[in-house]
XYZ file of C-alpha atoms in Angstrom:
316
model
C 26.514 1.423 -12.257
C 27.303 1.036 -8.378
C 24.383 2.403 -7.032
C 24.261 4.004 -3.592
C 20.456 3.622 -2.259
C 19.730 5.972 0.967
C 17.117 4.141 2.881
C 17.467 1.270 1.191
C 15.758 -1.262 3.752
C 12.545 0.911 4.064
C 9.223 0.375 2.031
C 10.819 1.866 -1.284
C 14.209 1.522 -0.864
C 13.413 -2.009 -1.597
C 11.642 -1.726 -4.755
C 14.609 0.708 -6.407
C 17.183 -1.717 -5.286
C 14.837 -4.754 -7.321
C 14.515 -2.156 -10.181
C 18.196 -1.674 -10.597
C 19.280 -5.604 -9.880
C 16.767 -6.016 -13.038
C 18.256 -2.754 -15.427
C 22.149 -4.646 -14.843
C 22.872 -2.010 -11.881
C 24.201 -3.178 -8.431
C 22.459 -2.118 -5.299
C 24.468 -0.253 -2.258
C 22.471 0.009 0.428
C 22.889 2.794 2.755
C 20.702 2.481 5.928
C 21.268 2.926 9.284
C 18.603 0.064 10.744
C 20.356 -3.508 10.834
C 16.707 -5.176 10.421
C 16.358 -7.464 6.903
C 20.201 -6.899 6.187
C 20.842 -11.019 6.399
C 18.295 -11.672 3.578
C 19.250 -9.111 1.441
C 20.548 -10.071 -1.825
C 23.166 -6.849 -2.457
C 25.416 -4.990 -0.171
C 24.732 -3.293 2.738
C 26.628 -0.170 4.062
C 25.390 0.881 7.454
C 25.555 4.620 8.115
C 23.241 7.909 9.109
C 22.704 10.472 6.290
C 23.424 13.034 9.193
C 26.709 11.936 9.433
C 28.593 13.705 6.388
C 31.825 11.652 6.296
C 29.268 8.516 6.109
C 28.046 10.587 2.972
C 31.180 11.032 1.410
C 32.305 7.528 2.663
C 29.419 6.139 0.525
C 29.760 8.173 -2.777
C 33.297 7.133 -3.036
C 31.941 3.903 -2.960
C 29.441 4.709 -5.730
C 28.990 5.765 -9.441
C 25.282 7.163 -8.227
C 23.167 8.190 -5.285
C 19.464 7.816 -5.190
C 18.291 9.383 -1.867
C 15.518 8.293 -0.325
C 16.439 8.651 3.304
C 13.699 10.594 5.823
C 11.962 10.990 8.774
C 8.060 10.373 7.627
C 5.251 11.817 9.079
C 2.576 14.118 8.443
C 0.807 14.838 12.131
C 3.729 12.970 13.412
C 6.412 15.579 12.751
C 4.626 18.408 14.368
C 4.556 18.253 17.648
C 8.274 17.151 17.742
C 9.639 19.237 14.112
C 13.238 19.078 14.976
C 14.332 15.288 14.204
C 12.705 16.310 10.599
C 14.799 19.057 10.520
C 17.850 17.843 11.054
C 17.839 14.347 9.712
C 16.263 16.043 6.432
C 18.135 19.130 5.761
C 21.223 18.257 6.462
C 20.854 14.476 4.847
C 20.225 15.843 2.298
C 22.823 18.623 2.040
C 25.537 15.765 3.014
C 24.253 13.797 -0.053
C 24.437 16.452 -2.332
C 28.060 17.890 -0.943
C 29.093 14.158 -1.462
C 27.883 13.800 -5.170
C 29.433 17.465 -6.010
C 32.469 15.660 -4.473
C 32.710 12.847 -6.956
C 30.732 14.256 -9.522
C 28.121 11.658 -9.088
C 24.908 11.769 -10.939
C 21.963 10.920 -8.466
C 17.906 11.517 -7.916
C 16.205 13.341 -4.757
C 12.991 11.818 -4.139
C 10.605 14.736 -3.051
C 7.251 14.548 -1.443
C 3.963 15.233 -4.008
C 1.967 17.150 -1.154
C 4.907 19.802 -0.902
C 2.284 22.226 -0.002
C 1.589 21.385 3.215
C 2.764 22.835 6.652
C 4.103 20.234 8.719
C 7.682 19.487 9.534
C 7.819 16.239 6.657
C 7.062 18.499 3.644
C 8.398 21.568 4.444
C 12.097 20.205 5.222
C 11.122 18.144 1.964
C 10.683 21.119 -0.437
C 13.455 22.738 1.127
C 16.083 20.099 0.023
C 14.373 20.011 -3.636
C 14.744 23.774 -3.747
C 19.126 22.747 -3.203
C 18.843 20.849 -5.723
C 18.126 23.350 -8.294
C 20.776 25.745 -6.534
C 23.379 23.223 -6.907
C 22.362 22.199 -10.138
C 22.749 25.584 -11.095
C 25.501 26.961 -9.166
C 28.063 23.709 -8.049
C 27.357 21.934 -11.394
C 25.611 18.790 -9.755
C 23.622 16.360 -11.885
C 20.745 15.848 -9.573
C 16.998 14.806 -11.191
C 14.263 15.708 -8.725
C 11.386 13.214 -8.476
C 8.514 14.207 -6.603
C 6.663 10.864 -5.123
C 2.354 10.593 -4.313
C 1.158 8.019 -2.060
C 2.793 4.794 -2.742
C 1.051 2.023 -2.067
C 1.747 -2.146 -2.338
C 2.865 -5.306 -0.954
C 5.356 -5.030 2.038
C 4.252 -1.634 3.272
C 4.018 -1.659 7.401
C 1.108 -1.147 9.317
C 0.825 1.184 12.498
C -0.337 0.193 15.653
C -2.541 -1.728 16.271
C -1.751 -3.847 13.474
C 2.001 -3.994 13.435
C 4.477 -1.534 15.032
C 4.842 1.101 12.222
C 5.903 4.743 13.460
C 3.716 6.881 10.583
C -0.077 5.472 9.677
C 0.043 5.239 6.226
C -3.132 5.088 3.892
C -3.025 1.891 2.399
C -2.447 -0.355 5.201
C -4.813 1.353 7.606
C -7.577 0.983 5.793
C -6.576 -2.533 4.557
C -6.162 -4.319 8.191
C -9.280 -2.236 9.092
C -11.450 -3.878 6.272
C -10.091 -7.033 6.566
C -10.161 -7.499 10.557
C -14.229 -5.920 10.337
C -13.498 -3.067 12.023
C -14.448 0.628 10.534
C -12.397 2.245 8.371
C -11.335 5.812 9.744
C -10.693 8.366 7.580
C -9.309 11.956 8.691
C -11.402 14.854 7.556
C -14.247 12.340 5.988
C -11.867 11.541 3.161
C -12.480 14.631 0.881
C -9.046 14.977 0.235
C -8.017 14.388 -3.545
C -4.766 12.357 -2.801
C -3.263 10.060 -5.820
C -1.953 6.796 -5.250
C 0.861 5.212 -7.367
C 1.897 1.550 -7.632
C 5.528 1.462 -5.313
C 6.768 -0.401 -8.490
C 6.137 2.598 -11.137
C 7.562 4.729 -8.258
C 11.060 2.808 -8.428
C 10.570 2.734 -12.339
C 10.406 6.460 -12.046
C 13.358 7.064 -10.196
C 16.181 4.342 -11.645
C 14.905 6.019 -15.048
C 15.487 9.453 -13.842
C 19.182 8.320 -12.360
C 19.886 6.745 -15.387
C 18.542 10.194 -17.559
C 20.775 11.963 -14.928
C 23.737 9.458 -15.763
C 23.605 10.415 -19.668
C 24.423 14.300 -18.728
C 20.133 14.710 -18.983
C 19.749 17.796 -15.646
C 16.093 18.280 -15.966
C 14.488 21.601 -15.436
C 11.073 20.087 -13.336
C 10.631 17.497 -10.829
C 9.538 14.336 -12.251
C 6.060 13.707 -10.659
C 4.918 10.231 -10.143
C 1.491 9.807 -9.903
C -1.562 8.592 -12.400
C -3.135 9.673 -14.963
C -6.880 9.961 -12.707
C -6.653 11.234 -9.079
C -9.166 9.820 -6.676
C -10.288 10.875 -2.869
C -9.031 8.660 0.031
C -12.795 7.996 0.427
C -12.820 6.684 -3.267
C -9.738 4.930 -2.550
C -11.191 3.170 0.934
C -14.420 2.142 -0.702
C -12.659 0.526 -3.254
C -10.436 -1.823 -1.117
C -13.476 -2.017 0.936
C -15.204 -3.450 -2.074
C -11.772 -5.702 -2.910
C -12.223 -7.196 0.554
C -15.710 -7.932 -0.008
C -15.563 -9.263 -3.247
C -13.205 -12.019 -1.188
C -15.495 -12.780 1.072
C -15.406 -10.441 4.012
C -17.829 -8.785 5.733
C -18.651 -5.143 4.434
C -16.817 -2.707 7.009
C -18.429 1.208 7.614
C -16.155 4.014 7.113
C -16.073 6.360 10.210
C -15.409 10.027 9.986
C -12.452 11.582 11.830
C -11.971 15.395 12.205
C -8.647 16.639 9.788
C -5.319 16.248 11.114
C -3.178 18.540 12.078
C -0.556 19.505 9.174
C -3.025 18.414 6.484
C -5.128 19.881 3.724
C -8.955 19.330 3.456
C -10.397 19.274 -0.368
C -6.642 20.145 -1.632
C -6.956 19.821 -5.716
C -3.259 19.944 -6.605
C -2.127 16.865 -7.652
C 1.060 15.251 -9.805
C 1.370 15.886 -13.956
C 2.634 11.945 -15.133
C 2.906 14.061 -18.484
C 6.527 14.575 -16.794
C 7.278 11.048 -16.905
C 7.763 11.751 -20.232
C 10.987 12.887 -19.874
C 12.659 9.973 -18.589
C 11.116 7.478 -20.871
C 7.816 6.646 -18.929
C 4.298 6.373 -20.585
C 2.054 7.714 -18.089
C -0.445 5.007 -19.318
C 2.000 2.649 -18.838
C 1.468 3.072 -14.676
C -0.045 0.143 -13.038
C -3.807 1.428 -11.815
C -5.820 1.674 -8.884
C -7.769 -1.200 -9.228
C -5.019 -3.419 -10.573
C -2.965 -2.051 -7.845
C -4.930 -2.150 -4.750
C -6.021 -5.714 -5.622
C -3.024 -7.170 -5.237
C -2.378 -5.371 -2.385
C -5.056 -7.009 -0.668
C -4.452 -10.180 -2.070
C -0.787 -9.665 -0.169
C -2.587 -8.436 3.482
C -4.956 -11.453 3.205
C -1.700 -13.828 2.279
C 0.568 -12.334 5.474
C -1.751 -12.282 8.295
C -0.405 -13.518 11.305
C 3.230 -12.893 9.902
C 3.768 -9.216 8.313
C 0.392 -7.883 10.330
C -2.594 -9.155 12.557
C -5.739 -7.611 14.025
C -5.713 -6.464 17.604
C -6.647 -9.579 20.039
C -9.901 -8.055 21.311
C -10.632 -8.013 17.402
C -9.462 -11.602 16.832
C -10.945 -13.074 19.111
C -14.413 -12.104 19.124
């Protein structure tokens, strides 16, 4: 299959297109940044999910959609809700008026912590919940896969390590641990918050297209996520111990009060028995320690290209 890819250029978006290149499928990437398009391998499209004829434009291009395309955020979708909003909700309600259109099969990737109240998961959850309505009532073929923390190689860092827009877990408290300064964690770390390997997240969702391709509409989200959940605490003390282990200097952790639009001590987490239905062993899923070593191995291997510590940090 042609396969449309919403976001294609981001931190995922990569990974599916890989994942497809290696099941025989062909890559369209739909993106509206111009960054990394000249060493792609596959084609690039350039367009804004907001725009609907874009949309259309693309699934007539296409024999599937995967949509990943969002605004991210947690805290930083609160204060300013409405570019989540829009770019969201109606994304998403262009992509799935442009599969009904050509009667595309395709895959919504959904957020794990759809419980929370801030702008990110609520317009989210709202775009899973059309899904099921137009799986049910405009005769779409639309898998929902609902996505946990991914983590890996290639994920940005935020300021002041490299000029990502949304601090993500991972990084942060990589660059922190590996250019000796603290590791902050919001609310202490207590939340429970499961991490999965980005490359068992594109597994995931090429497997639920291609489920979705053989006339397979499944009744649940696909959740992503391992088979053991962990804290973010558990998860910075183990990269903290990774970075020692390498032969850098044991970093503190700090405590930060909870930030807004989060959940302290929240206990929900994904069900990988789901992978299941798209062909996945949940045991199969690459873990924590595997994962996060090599993700440090990558940090250590980039400095000074993909990231860097702050000057007042280097140079002391």
């Amino acid at each position: 299959m042609k396969v449309g890819v919403t976001g294609g250029n981001g931190f995922i978006g990569r990974y599916v297109c890989e994942e497809l290149v290696s099941r025989g499928h062909i890559p369209l990437v739909f993106d509206h940044r111009g960054k990394a398009d000249r060493d792609l391998p596959w084609e690039v499209m350039r367009g804004d999910i907001r725009d609907a004829t874009a949309m259309t434009e693309l699934a007539a291009h296409s024999d599937a959609i995967i949509h990943l395309a969002a605004v991210l955020g947690t805290q930083e979708t609160i204060t300013n809700p409405r570019p989540a909003a829009e770019t969201n909700l109606m994304g998403g309600l262009n992509f799935l008026e442009a599969i009904a259109q050509y009667d595309l099969p395709g895959v919504y990737i959904c957020v794990g912590n759809h419980w929370m109240d801030n702008s990110y998961s609520i317009s989210k959850t709202a775009v899973e919940r059309f899904v099921r309505m137009f799986n049910a009532h405009r005769g779409t073929r639309v898998n929902n896969v609902r996505v946990v923390n991914a983590y890996g190689p290639r994920q940005q860092a935020a300021p002041p390590f490299a000029p990502g827009k949304v601090r993500k877990i991972t990084p942060a408290v990589i660059c922190r641990a590996l250019s000796g300064m603290p590791v902050e964690l919001y609310g202490g770390g207590t939340q429970i918050s499961d991490m999965v390997w980005v490359g068992d997240v594109a597994r995931g969702l090429v497997s639920a297209l291609e489920t979705a391709a053989d006339g397979k509409v499944l009744d649940h989200p696909v959740e992503v996520g391992p088979t053991a959940s962990s804290t973010i605490r558990e998860v910075a003390e183990l990269v903290i111990d990774l970075c020692v282990e390498r032969g850098y200097p044991r970093v503190p952790i700090a405590d930060l009060p909870m930030r807004p639009g989060e959940t302290p001590d929240t206990a929900v987490t994904a069900q990988p028995k789901t992978l299941l239905s798209v062909g996945i062993e949940p045991s199969s899923l690459v873990s924590i320690e595997d994962g996060m070593a090599r993700t440090v191995d990558w940090f250590i291997e980039t400095r000074g290209t993909h990231w860097d510590a702050p000057q007042a940090v280097a140079g002391a």
